Amino acid sequence: MAEKNEVDLLKEKLFNKKENGWIDVKDKENILNYAKGYIKFMNEAKTEREVVKQSKKIADSNGFRDINECESLKPGDKIYYINKEKSMYLAIIGKESIEKGLNIIGAHADSPRLDLKPNPIYEEAEFAYFKTHYYGGIKKYQWTTIPLSIHGVIVKTNGEKIELNIGESEDDPIFTITDLLPHLAQDQMEKKLKNGIDGEDLNLLIGSIPYNSTASEGVKLNILNILNQKYGITEKDFLSAEIELVPAMKCRSMGFDESMVAGYGQDDKVCVYMELTALVDMKDIPNKTAVCIISDKEEIGSMGNTGMESHVFDTFISEILNKLGVNRPNLLEKVFCNSKMLSADVDAGFDPIYASVSEKNNAAHLGRGIGLNKYTGARGKSGASDANAEFVAEVRDIFEKNDIKYQISELGKVDVGGGGTIAYILANKGIDVIDCGVPVLSMHAPYEVTSKFDIYETYRGYKAFFEN
Ligand code: MN
Ligand code: MN
């Protein structure tokens, strides 16, 4: 017996014990309460524009100001910059000289979805439809026969902007994309899953009443007439619009034990909510200037002037240097080289139904805390930003000192696939970066699943990183 105890003790000392965070959990009430706030946020923010709008509300109510309204800056000042309504950067000026670097956390607000084409409306067999073009990596078959809502903006040539949000309220109509009945799907069912639904067949059914008995394209005419009466728009106005179709399902608490959250777009709005609340909940002025990034276009490669590849983020930090009165040539580059960052993005959670794509020693599990990816990439780490061991040790130290549960994993088995985040873009500036978020099941599906334990632990982890 004595021998067994010695083995147990030695194992306890030497093994990296990976255990379920719910066992002997101390702050269950805080975990469940935090998830309530998150679920509420998710139901108010389904697109990047809505995320920025809600984030601005949270920032405003916590004493943040638009940097354009600040003449000068000093430690403790809380500021933000909104970039074209689709991305946003926030900061709290730290006590230390900004030259020593920033503590940055960056997430993205965009999620896979269906966008309307510029010429979307047509009529066929007395049905009116919208043509779509999918955005990001989706499994097309998942987007048929589910309730969809319409979100976005239509901008008229005079600059007037019409905001759409149809299908979220119980009183609103919803929309859907039809699929073939099984009785007649013999040929379709023989197809490969990826070809089962054609991209050009993702057409949204939007109406079926003709304007009158004589008009040709009467259903299309009737729909345009309804839209004209309600919003003052014509068919041409869809040319200058950004309209997104997202699942009309509510984000909800999940499981008999209410341990999980199910909802659309948790990749990566969960990280936006966690980084934002971590930033605004800080009681004291941090040592290092704390910066929060809410990026756009991550799901299609971070390009464009609202994506992370744009230089608008650099301009925001330069503006901080200007308003602190410390700027000089090359200071921005120096600040970046001294900065540390958590690239806040979700991780693939181990799914026992599809266990074969994961390697069990290096998979992230729901309920085991924050998931870190030292590197992402695919096939021989190609395209990866591989975090330096020294920086990983620093992050581990922060988490361990604050008793925060974390796990370091890979996105699936070697050569099975891969992915990327905004990490490499910030790493290119000289910043130490590691991917760090929560594991998700059914990532990129209309309904994704996360663990409330991981969400709360990641919020605590982000806060500890800012406060470090
Ligand atoms: Mn993501
Ligand atoms: Mn994604």
Coordinates of N, CA, C and O in Angstrom, one line a residue, residues 139 156 162 188 220 228 244 376 379:
K139 N -20.5 24.3 -44.4 CA -21.0 23.1 -45.0 C -22.4 23.5 -45.5 O -23.3 23.7 -44.8
K156 N -28.5 54.3 -49.6 CA -29.0 55.0 -50.9 C -28.0 56.0 -51.4 O -27.1 56.4 -50.6
I162 N -30.3 52.5 -44.5 CA -31.5 51.8 -43.9 C -30.9 50.5 -43.2 O -30.3 49.7 -43.9
Q188 N -29.6 13.1 -55.5 CA -28.9 14.0 -54.6 C -28.2 13.2 -53.5 O -27.1 13.5 -53.1
K220 N -42.3 39.1 -57.5 CA -41.2 40.0 -57.3 C -41.7 41.4 -57.1 O -41.2 42.1 -56.2
N228 N -40.6 48.8 -50.8 CA -40.6 50.3 -51.1 C -41.5 51.0 -50.1 O -41.1 52.1 -49.6
E244 N -26.9 40.3 -44.7 CA -26.4 39.0 -44.3 C -27.5 38.1 -43.8 O -28.4 38.6 -43.1
T376 N -1.0 27.0 -35.4 CA -2.1 26.5 -36.2 C -1.5 26.0 -37.5 O -0.6 25.2 -37.5
R379 N -0.7 20.9 -42.6 CA 0.3 20.1 -43.3 C 1.7 20.6 -43.1 O 2.3 21.4 -43.9

